[in-house]
Coordinates of C-alpha atoms in Angstrom, one line a residue:
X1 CA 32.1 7.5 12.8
X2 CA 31.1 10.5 9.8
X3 CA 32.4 13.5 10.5
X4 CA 30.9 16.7 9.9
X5 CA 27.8 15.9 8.4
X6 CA 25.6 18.2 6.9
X7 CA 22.5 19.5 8.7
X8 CA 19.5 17.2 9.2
X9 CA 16.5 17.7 7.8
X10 CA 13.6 16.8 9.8
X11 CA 9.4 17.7 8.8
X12 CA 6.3 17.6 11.1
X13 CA 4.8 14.4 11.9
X14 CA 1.9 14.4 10.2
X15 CA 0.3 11.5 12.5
X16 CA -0.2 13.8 14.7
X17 CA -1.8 16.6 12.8
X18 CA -4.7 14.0 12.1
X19 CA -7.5 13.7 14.8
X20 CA -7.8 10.4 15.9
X21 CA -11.4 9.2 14.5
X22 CA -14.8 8.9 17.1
X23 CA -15.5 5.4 17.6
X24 CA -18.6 3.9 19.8
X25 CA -19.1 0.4 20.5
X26 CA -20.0 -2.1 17.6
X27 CA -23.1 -4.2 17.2
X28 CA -22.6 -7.1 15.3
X29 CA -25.4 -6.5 12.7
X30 CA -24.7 -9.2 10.2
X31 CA -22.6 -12.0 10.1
X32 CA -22.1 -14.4 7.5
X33 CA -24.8 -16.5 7.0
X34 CA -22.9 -20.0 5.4
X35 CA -26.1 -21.9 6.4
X36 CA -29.0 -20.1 4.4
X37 CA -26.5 -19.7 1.6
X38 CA -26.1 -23.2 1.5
X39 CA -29.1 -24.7 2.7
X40 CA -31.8 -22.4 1.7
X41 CA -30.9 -20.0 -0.7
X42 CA -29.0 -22.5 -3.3
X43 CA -26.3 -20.3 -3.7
X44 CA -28.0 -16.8 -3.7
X45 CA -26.8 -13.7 -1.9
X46 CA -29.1 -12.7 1.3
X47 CA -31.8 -10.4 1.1
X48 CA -31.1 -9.0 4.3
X49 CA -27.5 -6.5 4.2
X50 CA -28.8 -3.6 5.7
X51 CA -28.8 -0.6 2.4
X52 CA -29.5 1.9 4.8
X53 CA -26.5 3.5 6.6
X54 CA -28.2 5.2 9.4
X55 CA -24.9 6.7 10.9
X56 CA -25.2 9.9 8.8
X57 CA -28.5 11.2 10.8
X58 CA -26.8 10.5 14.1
X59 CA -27.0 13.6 15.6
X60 CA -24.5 12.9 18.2
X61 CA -21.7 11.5 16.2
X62 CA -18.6 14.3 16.3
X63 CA -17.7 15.6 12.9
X64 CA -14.9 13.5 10.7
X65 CA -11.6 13.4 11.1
X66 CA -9.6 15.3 7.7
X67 CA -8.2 12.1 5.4
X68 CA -4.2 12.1 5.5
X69 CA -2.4 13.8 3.3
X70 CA -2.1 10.8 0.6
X71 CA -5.7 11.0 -0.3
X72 CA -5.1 14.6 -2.0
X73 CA -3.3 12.4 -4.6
X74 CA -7.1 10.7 -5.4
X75 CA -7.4 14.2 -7.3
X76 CA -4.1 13.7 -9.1
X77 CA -5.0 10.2 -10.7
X78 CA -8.3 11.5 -11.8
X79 CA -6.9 14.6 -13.2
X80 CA -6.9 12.8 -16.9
X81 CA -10.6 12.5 -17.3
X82 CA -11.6 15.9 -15.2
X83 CA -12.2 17.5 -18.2
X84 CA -13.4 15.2 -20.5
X85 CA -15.5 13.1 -18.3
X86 CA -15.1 8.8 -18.7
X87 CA -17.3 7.7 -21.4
X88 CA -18.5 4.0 -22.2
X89 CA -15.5 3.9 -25.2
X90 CA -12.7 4.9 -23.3
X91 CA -13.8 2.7 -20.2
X92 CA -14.1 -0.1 -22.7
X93 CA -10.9 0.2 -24.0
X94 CA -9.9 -0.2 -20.6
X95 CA -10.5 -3.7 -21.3
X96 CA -7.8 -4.7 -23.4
X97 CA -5.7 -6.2 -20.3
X98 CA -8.3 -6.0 -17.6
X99 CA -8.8 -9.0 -15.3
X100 CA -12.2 -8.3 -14.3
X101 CA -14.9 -5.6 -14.8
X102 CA -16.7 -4.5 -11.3
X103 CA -20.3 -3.1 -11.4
X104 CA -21.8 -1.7 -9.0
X105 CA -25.7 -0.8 -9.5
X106 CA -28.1 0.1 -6.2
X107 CA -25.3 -1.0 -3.8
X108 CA -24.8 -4.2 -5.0
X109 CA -21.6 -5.8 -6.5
X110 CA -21.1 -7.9 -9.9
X111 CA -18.1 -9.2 -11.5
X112 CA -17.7 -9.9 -15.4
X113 CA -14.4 -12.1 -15.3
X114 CA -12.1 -12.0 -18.2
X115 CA -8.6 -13.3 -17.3
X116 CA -8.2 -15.5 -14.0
X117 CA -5.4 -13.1 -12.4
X118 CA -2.0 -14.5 -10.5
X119 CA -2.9 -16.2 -7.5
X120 CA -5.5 -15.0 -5.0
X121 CA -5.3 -11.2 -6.1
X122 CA -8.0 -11.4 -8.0
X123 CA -10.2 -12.8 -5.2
X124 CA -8.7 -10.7 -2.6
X125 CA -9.7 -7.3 -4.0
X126 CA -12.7 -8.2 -4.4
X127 CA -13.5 -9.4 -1.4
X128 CA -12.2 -6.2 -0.2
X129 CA -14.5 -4.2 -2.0
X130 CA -17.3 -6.2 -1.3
X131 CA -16.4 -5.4 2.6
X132 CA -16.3 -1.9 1.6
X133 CA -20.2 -2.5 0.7
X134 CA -20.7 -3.5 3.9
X135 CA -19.0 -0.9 5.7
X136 CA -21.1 1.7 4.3
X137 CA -24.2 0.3 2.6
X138 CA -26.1 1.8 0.2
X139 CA -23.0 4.2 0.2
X140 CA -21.0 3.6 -2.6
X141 CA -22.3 5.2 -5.5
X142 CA -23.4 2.9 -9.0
X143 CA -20.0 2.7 -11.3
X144 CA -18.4 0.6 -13.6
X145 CA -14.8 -0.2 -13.7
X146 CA -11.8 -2.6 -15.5
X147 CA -9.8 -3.8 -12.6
X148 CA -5.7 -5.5 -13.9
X149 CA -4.0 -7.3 -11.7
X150 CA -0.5 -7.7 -13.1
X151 CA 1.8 -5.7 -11.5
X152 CA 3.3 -3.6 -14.4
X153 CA 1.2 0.0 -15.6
X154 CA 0.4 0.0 -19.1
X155 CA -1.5 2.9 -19.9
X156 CA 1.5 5.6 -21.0
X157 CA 1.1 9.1 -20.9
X158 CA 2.7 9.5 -24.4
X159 CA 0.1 7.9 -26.6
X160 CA -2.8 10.3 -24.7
X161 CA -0.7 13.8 -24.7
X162 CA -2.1 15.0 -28.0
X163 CA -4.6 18.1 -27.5
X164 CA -7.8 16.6 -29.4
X165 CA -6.6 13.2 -28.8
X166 CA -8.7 10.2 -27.1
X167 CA -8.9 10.1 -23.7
X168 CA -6.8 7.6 -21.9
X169 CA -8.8 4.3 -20.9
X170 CA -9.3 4.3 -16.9
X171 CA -7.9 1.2 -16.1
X172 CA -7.1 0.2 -12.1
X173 CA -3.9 -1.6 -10.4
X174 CA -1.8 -1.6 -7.7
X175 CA 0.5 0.3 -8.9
X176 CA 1.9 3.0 -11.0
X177 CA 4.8 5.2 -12.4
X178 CA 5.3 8.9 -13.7
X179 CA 5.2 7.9 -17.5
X180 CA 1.4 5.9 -16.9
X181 CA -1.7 7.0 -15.6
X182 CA -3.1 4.0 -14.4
X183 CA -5.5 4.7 -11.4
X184 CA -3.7 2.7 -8.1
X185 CA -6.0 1.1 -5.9
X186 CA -5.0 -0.8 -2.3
X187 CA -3.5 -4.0 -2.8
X188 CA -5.2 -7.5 -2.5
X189 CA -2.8 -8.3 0.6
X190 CA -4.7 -6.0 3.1
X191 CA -7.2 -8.6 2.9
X192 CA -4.8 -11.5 3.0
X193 CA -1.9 -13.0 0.7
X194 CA -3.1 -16.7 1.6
X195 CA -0.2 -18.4 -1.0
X196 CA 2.7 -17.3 1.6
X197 CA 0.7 -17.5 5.2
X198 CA 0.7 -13.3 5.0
X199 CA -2.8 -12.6 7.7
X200 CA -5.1 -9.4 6.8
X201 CA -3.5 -6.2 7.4
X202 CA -6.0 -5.5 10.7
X203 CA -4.5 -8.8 12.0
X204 CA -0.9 -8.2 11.3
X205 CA -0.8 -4.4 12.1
X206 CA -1.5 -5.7 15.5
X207 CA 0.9 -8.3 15.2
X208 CA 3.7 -6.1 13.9
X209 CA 2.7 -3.3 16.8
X210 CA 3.5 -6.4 19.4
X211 CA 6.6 -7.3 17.1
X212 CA 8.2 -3.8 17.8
X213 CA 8.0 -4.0 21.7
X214 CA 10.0 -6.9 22.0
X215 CA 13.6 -5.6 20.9
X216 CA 13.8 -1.8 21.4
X217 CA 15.5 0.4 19.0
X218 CA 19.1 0.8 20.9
X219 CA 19.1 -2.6 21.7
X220 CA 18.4 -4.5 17.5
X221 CA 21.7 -5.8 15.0
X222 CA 22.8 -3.0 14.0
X223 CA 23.1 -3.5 10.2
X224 CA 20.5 -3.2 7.4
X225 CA 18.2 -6.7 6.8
X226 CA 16.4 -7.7 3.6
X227 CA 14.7 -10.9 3.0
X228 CA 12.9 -12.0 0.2
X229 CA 12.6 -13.6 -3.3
X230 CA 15.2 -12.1 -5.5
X231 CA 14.4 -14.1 -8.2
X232 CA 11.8 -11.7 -10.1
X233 CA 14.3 -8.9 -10.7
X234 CA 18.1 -7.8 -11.7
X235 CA 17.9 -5.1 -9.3
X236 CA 17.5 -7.7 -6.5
X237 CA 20.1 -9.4 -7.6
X238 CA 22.3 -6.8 -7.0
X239 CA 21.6 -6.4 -3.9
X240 CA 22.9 -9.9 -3.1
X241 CA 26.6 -8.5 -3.7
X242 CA 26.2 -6.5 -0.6
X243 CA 25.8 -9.6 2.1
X244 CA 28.6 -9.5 4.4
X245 CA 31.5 -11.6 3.0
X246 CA 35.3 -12.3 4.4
X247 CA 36.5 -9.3 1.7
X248 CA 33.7 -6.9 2.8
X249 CA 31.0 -5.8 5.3
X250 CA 29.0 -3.3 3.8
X251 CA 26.7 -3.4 7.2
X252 CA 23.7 -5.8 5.2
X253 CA 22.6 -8.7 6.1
X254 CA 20.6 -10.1 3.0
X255 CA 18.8 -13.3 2.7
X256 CA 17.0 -15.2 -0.2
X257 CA 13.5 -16.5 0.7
X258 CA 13.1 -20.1 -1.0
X259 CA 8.9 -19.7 -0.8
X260 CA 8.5 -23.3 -2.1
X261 CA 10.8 -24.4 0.8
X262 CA 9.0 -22.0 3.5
X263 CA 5.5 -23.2 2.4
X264 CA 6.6 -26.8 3.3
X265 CA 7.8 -26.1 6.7
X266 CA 4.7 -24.1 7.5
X267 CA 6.1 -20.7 7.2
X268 CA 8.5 -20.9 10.6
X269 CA 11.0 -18.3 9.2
X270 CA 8.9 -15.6 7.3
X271 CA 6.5 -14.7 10.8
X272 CA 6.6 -10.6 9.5
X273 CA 6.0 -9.4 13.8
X274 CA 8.7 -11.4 14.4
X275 CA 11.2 -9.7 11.7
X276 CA 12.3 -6.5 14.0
X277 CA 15.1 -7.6 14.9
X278 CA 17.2 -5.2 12.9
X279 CA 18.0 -1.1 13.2
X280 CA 17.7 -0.9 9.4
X281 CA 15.4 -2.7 6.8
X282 CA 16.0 -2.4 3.4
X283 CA 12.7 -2.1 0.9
X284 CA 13.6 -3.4 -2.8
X285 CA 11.5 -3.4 -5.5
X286 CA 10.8 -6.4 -7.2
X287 CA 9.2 -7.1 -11.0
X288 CA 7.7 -4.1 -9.8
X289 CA 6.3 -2.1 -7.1
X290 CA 6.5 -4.7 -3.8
X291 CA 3.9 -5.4 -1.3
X292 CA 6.7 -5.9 1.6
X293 CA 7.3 -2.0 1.4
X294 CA 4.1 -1.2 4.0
X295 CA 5.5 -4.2 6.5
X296 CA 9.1 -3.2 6.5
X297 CA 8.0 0.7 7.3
X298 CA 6.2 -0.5 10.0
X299 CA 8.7 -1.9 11.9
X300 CA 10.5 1.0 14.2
X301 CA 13.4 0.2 12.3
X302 CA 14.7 3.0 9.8
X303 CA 13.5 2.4 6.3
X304 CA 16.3 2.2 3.8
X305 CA 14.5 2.1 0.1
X306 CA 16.2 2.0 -2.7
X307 CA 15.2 4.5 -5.6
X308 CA 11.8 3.3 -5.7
X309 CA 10.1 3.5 -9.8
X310 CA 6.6 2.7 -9.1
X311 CA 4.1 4.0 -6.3
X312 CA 1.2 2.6 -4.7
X313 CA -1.9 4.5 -3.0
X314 CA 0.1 5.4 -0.1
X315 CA 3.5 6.1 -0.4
X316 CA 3.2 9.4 -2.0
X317 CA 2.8 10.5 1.1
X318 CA 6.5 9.7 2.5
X319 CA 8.8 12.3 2.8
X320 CA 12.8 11.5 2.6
X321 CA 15.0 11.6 5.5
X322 CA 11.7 12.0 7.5
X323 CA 10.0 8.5 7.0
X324 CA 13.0 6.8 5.2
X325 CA 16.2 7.0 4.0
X326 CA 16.7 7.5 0.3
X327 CA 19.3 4.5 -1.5
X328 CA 21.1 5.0 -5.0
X329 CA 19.9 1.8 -7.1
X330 CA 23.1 2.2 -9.1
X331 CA 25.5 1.8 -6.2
X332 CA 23.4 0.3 -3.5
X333 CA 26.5 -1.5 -1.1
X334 CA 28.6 1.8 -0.7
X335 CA 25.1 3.9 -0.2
X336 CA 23.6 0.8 2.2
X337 CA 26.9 1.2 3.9
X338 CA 26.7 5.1 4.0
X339 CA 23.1 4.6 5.7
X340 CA 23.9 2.4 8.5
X341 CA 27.3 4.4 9.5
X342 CA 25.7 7.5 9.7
X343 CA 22.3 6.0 11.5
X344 CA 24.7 4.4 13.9
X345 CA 26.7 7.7 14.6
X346 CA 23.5 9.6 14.9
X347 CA 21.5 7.0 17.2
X348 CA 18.5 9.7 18.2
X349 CA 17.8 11.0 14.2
X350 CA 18.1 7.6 13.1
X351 CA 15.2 6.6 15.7
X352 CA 13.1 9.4 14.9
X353 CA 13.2 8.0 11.1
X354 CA 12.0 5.0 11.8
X355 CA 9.4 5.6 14.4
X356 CA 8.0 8.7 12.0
X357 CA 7.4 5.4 9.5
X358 CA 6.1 3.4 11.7
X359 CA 3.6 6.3 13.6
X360 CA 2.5 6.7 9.9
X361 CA 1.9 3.3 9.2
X362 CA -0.2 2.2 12.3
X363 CA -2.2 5.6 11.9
X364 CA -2.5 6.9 8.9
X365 CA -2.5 3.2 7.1
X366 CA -5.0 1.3 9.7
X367 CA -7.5 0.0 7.7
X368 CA -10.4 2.5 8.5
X369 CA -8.2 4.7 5.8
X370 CA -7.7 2.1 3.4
X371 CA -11.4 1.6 3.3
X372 CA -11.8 5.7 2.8
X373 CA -9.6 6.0 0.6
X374 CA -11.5 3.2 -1.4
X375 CA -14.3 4.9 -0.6
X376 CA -13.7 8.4 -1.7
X377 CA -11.4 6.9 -5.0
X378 CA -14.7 5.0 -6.0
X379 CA -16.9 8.0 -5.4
X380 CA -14.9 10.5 -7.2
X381 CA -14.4 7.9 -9.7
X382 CA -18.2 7.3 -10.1
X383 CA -18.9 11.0 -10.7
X384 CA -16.5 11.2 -14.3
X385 CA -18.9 8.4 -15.7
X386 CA -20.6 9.7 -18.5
X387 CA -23.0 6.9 -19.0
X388 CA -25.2 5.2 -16.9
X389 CA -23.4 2.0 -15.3
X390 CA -25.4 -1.3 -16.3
X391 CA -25.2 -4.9 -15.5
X392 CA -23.3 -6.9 -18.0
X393 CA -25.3 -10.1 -18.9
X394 CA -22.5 -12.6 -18.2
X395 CA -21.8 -11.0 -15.1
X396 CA -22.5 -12.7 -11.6
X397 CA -23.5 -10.7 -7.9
X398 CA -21.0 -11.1 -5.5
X399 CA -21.1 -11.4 -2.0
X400 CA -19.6 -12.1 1.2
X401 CA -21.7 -15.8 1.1
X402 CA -20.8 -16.3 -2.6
X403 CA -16.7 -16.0 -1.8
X404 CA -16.2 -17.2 1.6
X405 CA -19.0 -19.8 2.2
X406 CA -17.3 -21.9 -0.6
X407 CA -14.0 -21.0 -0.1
X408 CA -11.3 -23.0 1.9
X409 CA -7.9 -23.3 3.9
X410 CA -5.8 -20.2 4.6
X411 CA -8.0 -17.9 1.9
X412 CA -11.3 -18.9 4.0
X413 CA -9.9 -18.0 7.4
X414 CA -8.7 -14.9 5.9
X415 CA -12.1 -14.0 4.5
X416 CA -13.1 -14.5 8.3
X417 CA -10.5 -12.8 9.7
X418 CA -11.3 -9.5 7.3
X419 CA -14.9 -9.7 7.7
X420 CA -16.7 -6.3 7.8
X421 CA -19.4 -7.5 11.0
X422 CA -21.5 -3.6 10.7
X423 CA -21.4 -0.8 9.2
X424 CA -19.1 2.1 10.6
X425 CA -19.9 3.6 13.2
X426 CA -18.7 6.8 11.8
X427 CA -18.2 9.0 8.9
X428 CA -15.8 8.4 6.0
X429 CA -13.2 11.0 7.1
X430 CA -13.2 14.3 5.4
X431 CA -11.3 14.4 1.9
X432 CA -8.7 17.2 1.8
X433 CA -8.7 19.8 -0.9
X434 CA -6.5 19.3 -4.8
X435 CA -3.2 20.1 -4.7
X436 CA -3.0 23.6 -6.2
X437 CA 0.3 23.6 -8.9
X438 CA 2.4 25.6 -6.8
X439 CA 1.4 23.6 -3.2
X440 CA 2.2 20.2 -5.6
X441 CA 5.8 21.4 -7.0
X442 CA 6.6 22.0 -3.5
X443 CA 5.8 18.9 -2.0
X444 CA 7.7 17.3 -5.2
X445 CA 10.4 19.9 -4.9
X446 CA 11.0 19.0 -1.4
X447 CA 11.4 15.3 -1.8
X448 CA 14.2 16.2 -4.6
X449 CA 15.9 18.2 -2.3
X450 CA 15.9 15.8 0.4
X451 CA 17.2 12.6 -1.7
X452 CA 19.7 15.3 -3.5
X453 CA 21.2 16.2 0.4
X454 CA 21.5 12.6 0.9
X455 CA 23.7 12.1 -2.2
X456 CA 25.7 14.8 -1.3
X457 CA 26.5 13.7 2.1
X458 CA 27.0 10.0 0.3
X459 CA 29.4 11.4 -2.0
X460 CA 31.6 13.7 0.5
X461 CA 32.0 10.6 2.9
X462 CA 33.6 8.2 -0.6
X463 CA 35.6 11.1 -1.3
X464 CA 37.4 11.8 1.4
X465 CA 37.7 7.7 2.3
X466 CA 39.5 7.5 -1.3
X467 CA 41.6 10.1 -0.7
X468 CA 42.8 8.1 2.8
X469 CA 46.3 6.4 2.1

């Protein structure tokens, strides 16, 4: 039991500030047509996607629904070029670790290759713009981009800080840090992560939502639970040390995921819905930023991530001690251990953590925002060019037919699975205004103060148990 804690901190849900978004029922307007590709066409991409989206002259569609609060950030990764405007040398420069370049001219999708990427990422994101294309035909506005698919940002703010200097090359990823300004795009895994069995992010949202029923809150182990590879970084390592042993019980339960092995015994033990089980996960990061972080925080259970250096799209919008519980990567067993005690002594906060994550995952991630905020990224994006975008010579069109038609095993049924069927049926939702300077600081201030009364409480509890005879 802690004694005397501090006063908790709690913010406004946000979920429920956001109106939920109009939806009427779906015609299936275009499926995938495997049998002209492959019969008729030799390989060509239909003539017939629709390249009208007819939804905007609706007259009886209801306005859209305002964006969350993590699409203001689409500003913030732009800011670099606001001024300046992208030209065709600083895009080009972009290219120096760039995967692929993606064009997109009338609507239509081509890919110059340059570097086969890790895996399936490559294949994933685009396939998940090209359902993007689909979703809102005719939409998306002509652009050029460099796409890299390695985890690590490269572009550093340091070599682009001078006044009259160059403008920084507008290079895309996953993820980023504070010292780069590389622009962070959705992962590959919403479409599927078909090396390790992990289904599209529609699929599995419902699979987690089903997941989270079974054991309620009250009733899960109540210690913290991490699984996964921690192989790829030191930090993971260190978490290892704070397993349970016959010396200690610093309340985790940690477990190394052998992929190889799992792969061969047809993923029995890594079933994400079926991972629940626990009051507390705990979110690492790995080489890098991780993908597990969105299914961990969708869970129920309360968040514990540890001092997090990268970012993705979405988790800008997290607030400490609201959505998750902050975790010193320098000590993380005694702060692990701090977490679970004081969740355990303070059952009803502790709950309210991890269902604020979870609200926010299921409604504010479903995948009708992800494709937004690919949407409105691509179309503020699209108005910095300073050139007209053009259609290198070596590049090929892409299209649903020309991915998934050929494609096979697990990364075929997820290309099914993810299919875009019709366009929306309503409006992108409404993008939220820039952060003004002050409105930013306090949203950044706030998060600082948060992880800072966290520490405190941390560092009051060690105190007084070293000063226990």
């Amino acid at each position: 039991m802690i004694k005397g804690s501090a006063k908790f901190h709690s913010y406004p849900d946000s979920t429920s500030e956001i109106p939920q978004r109009p939806h009427r029922q779906r015609q299936v307007d275009f499926p995938l047509d495997c049998t002209s590709f492959n019969n008729v066409t030799s390989g060509a991409c239909p003539a017939t996607y629709p390249t009208i989206w007819t939804v905007e002259e609706d007259p009886n569609l209801p306005p859209s629904s305002t964006c969350p609060e993590y699409f203001r950030w689409i500003h913030e990764d732009l800011r670099p070029w606001a001024q300046t405007g992208i030209t065709r040398a600083s895009l080009e420069a972009a290219k120096q670790t760039a995967n692929f370049r993606l064009v997109i001219v009338n609507g239509t999708a081509y890919v110059e290759t340059y570097e086969k990427s890790f895996q399936t990422r490559d294949t994933f994101t685009l396939w998940g713009i090209l359902q993007l294309l689909r979703r809102y035909p005719g939409k998306v506005p002509d652009l050029e981009l460099m796409f890299d698919c390695v985890d690590w940002p490269v572009i550093l703010t340091a070599n682009f800080s001078e006044p009259n200097g160059p403008s920084p090359p507008p290079l895309f990823r996953y993820c980023g840090n504070d010292a780069t300004l590389d622009v962070v795009f959705p992962d590959w895994s919403f479409w599927g992560w078909s090396e390790i069995n992990i289904k599209p992010w529609e699929v599995l949202l419902k699979d987690l939502k089903e997941g989270n029923k079974r054991t309620p809150w009250k009733n899960r182990e109540a210690y913290a639970y991490w699984k996964g590879n921690p192989e790829v970084a030191e930090t993971r390592k260190d978490l290892l040390k704070c397993n349970v042993s016959d010396q200690q019980d610093w309340n985790a339960r940690v477990f190394a995921q052998d992929w190889m092995k799992e792969s061969q015994q047809g993923y029995k033990e890594s079933d994400l819905a079926n991972q629940c089980l626990h009051r507390y996960k705990i979110y690492i990061e790995g080489s890098a930023w991780s993908v597990s972080e969105k299914y961990i925080l969708a869970c129920d259970s309360v968040a514990l991530i540890v001092k997090p250096h990268y970012y993705d799209f979405f988790t800008r919008g997290l607030m400490p001690l609201h959505h998750y519980w902050p975790v010193k990567d320098d000590d993380k067993c005694k702060s692990i251990k701090f977490a679970v005690d004081w969740g355990n002594s303070h059952k009803l906060k502790a709950k309210a953590i991890g269902k604020a994550a979870s609200s926010f995952i299921h409604e504010e991630l479903k995948m009708d925002y992800v494709y937004d905020y690919m949407f409105h990224l691509l179309s503020e994006y699209s108005k910095l060019l300073t050139f007209k975008p053009t259609i290198p010579s070596n590049a090929i069109e892409l299209c649903s037919e020309t991915m998934a038609c050929p494609a096979e095993g697990l990364t075929k049924k997820f290309m099914m699975e993810s299919l875009v069927k019709s366009p929306a049926d309503s409006k992108p939702c409404a993008m939220p205004p820039p952060y003004d300077p002050a409105s930013l600081h306090l949203v950044l201030r706030r998060k600082e103060n948060s992880i800072k009364q966290v520490e405190e409480w941390e560092n009051t509890f060690w105190d007084a148990q070293s000063r226990q005879p």
